Protein backbone atom coordinates (compact mmCIF):
# COMPACT_ATOMS: atom_id res chain seq x y z
CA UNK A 1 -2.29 1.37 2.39
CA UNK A 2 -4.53 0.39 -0.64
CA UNK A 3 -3.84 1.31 -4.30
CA UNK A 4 -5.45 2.01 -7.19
CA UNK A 5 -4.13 2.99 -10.74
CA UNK A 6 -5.61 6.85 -11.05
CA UNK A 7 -8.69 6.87 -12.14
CA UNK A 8 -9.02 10.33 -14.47
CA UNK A 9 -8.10 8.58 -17.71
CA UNK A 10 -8.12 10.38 -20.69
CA UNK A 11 -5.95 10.90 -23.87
CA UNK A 12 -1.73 10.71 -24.20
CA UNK A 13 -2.32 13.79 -26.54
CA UNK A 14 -4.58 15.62 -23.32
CA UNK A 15 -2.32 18.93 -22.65
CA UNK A 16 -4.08 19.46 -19.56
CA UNK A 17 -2.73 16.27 -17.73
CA UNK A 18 -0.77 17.02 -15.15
CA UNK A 19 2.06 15.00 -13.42
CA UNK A 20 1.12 13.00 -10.54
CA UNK A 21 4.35 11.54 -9.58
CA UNK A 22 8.50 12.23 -10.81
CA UNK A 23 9.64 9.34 -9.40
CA UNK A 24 13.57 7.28 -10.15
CA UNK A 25 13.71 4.97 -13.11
CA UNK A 26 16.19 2.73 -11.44
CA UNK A 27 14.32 1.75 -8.33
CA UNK A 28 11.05 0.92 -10.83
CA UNK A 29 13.58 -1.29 -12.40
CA UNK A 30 14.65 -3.11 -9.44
CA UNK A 31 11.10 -3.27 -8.09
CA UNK A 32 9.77 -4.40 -11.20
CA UNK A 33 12.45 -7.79 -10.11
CA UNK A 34 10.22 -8.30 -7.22
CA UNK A 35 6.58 -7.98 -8.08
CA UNK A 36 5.22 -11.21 -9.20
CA UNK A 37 5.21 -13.50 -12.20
CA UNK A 38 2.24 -15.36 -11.50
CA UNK A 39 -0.60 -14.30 -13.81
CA UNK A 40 -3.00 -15.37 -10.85
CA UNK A 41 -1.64 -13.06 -8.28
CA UNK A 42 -2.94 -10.21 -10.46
CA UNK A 43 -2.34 -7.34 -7.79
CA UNK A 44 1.56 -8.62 -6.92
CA UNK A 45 2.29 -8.08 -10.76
CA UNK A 46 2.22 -4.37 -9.98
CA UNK A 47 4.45 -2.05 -8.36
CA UNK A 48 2.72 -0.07 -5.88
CA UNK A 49 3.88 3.71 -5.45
CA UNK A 50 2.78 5.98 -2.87
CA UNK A 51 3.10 8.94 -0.94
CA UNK A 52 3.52 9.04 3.30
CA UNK A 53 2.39 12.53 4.12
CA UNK A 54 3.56 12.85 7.73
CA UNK A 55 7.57 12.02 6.57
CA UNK A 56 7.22 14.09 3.26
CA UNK A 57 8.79 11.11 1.93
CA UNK A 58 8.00 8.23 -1.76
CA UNK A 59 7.30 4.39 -1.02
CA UNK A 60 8.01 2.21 -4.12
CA UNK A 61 7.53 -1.50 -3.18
CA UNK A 62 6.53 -4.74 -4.80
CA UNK A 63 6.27 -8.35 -3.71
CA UNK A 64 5.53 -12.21 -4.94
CA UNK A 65 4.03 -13.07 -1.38
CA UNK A 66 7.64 -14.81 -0.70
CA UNK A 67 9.35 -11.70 -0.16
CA UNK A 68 9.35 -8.10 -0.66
CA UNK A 69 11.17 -4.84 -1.92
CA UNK A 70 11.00 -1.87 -1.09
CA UNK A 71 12.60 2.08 -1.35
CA UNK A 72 11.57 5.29 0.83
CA UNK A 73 13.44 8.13 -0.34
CA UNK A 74 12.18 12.26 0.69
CA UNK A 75 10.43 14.23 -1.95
CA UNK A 76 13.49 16.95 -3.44
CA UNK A 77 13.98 18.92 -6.33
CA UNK A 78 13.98 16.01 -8.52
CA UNK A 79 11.28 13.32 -7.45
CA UNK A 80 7.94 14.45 -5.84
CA UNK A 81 4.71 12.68 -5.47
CA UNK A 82 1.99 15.42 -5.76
CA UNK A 83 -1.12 13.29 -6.13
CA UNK A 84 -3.14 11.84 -3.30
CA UNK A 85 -3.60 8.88 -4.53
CA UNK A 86 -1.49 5.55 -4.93
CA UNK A 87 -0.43 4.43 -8.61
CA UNK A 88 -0.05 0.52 -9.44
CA UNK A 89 2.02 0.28 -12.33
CA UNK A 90 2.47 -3.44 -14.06
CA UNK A 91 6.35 -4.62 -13.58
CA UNK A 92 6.55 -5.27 -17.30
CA UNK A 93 7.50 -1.92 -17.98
CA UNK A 94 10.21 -1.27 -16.37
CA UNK A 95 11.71 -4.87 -16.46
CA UNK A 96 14.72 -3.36 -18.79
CA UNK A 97 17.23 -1.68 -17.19
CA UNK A 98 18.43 1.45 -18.66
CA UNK A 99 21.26 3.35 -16.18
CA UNK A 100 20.90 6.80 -18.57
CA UNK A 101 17.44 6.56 -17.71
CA UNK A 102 16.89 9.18 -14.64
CA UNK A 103 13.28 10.33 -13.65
CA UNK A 104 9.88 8.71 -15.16
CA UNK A 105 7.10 11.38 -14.97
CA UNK A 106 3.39 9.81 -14.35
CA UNK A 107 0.53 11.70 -15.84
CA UNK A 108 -3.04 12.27 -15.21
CA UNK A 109 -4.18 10.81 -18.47
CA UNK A 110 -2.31 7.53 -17.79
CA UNK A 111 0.86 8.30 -19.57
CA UNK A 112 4.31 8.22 -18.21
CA UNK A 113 7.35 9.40 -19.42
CA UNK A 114 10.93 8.30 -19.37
CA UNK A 115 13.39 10.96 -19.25
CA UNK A 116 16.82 9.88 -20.65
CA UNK A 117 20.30 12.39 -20.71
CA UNK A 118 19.38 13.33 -24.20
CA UNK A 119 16.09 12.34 -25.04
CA UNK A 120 12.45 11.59 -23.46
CA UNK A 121 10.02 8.80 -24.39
CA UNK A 122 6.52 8.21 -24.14
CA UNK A 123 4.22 5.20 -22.73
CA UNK A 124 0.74 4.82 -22.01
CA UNK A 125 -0.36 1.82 -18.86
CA UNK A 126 -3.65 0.46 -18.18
CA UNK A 127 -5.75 0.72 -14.94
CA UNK A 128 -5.74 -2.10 -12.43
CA UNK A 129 -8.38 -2.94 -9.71
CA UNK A 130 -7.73 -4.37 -6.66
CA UNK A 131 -6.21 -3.86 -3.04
CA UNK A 132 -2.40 -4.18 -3.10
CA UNK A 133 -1.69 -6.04 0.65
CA UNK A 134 -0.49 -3.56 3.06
CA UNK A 135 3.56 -4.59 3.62
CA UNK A 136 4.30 -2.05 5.70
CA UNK A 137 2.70 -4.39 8.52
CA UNK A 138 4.91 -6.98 7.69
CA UNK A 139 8.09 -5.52 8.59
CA UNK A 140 8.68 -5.93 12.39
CA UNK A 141 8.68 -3.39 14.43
CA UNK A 142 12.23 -4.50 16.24
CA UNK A 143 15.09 -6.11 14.91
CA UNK A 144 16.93 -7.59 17.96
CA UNK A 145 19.20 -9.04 15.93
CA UNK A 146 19.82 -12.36 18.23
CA UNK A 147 18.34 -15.43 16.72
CA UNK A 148 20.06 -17.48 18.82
CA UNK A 149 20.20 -20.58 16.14
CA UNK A 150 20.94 -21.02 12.91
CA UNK A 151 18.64 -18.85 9.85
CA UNK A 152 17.88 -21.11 6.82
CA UNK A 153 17.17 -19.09 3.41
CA UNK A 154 16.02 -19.85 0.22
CA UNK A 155 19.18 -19.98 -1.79
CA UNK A 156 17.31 -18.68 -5.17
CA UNK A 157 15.58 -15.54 -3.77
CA UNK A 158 18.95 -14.25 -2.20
CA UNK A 159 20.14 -15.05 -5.56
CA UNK A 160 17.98 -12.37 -7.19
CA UNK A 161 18.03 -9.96 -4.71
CA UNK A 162 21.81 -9.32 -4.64
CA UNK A 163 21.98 -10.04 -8.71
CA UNK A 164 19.55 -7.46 -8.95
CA UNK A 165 21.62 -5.12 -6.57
CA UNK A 166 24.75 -5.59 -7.48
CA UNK A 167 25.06 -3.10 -10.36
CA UNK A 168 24.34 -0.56 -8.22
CA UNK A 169 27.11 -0.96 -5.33
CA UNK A 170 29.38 1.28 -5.29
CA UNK A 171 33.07 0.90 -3.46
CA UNK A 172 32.82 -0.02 0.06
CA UNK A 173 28.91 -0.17 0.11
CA UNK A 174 27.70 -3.14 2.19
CA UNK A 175 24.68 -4.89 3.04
CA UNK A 176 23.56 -5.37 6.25
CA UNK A 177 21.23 -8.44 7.85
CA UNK A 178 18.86 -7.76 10.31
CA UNK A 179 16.81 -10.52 11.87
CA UNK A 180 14.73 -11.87 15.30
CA UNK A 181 14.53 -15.61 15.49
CA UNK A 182 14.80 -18.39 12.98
CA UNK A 183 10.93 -18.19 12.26
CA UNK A 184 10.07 -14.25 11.75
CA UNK A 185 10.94 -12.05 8.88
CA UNK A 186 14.24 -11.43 8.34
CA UNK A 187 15.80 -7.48 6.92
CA UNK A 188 18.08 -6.49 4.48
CA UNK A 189 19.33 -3.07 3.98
CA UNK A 190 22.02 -1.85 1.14
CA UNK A 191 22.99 1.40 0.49
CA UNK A 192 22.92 1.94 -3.53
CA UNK A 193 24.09 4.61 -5.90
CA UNK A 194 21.75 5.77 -8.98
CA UNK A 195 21.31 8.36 -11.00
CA UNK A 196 20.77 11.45 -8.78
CA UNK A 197 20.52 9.33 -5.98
CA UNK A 198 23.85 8.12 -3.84
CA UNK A 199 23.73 6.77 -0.72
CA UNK A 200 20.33 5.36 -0.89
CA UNK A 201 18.74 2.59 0.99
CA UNK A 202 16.58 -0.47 -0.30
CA UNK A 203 15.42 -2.74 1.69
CA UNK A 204 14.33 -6.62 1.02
CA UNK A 205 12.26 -8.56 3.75
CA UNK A 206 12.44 -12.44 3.15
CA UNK A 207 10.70 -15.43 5.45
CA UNK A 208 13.19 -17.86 6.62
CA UNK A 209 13.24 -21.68 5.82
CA UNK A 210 11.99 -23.85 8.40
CA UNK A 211 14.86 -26.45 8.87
CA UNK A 212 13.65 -29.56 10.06
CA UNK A 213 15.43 -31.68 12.80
């Protein structure tokens, strides 16, 4: 899946711009955690946001090339992804988190808006260029679950991911590892509770530690 920030720019007062995406303000936040902090890795400072067609269903992800996020939740009454086209949208703005803060509307003209329980604001983001890597082919296809030694993990990134998470637990949510061997990718699912969305699933993919003997 490649990416591109849409293209039909034109002015935050245009009122013919039309909404290409309603997506949730709280899993931008958490992705935004995610992407990159690397000025270099240009692409990875960006959230990439996307429809899948065939499962009627949103993909927000982001990664630093260490590990990755990601969220797949349906289209419904409140978040829908009408465009065609991918949207990369840079981390920094949606590095606050706000828990009023319920659907952000993306626009045609390259506005979005931030709608709020009693009020709405509006921002303007700039186009990016590049091919965001495709992650989807990084998550294995099976999870056997039987790595049959011990898994070594960096003790920062599981740091931030649960940090990150945490907020969002509710009572008796859990977490749940899913893994192969000591040397592929290893799966994390949690079931979170946002605004207008409860029971929902993110998932963070992280490359063991080699341990040497």
């Amino acid at each position: 899946m490649t990416s591109t920030v849409l293209e039909n720019k034109t002015s935050i007062n245009d009122s013919k711009a039309i909404i290409e995406a309603s997506l949730p303000y709280q899993v931008l936040h958490l992705a935004s955690k995610f992407a990159s902090k690397d000025e270099s890795r240009h692409v990875l400072l960006y959230i990439n946001c996307y429809k899948v067609e065939k499962t009627n269903s949103i993909v927000i992800e982001s990664t630093n090339g260490h590990y990755l996020f990601r969220w797949i939740g349906k289209v419904n009454d409140y978040y829908n992804f009408p465009s065609d086209k991918s949207i990369l949208i840079h981390k920094d703005h949606f590095n606050k988190s706000d828990i009023k803060a319920t659907n952000v509307d993306f626009y045609s003209d390259n506005t979005f808006q931030v709608w709020h329980a009693t009020n709405k604001s509006f921002s303007t983001y700039e186009k990016a260029y590049g091919t965001y890597p495709n992650l989807e082919q990084l998550i294995p296809d099976k999870l056997d679950c039987l790595p049959g030694d011990g898994i070594g993990f960096n003790s920062q990134y599981l740091g931030l991911y649960f940090n990150a998470i945490h907020r969002y637990l509710g009572s008796n949510k859990v977490s749940t590892l899913f893994s192969n061997k000591p040397t592929t990718p290893v799966i994390f699912k949690s079931e979170l509770d946002f605004n207008r969305l409860e029971d929902t699933e993110v998932t963070f993919l992280i490359m063991p530690v080699l341990k040497r003997k």
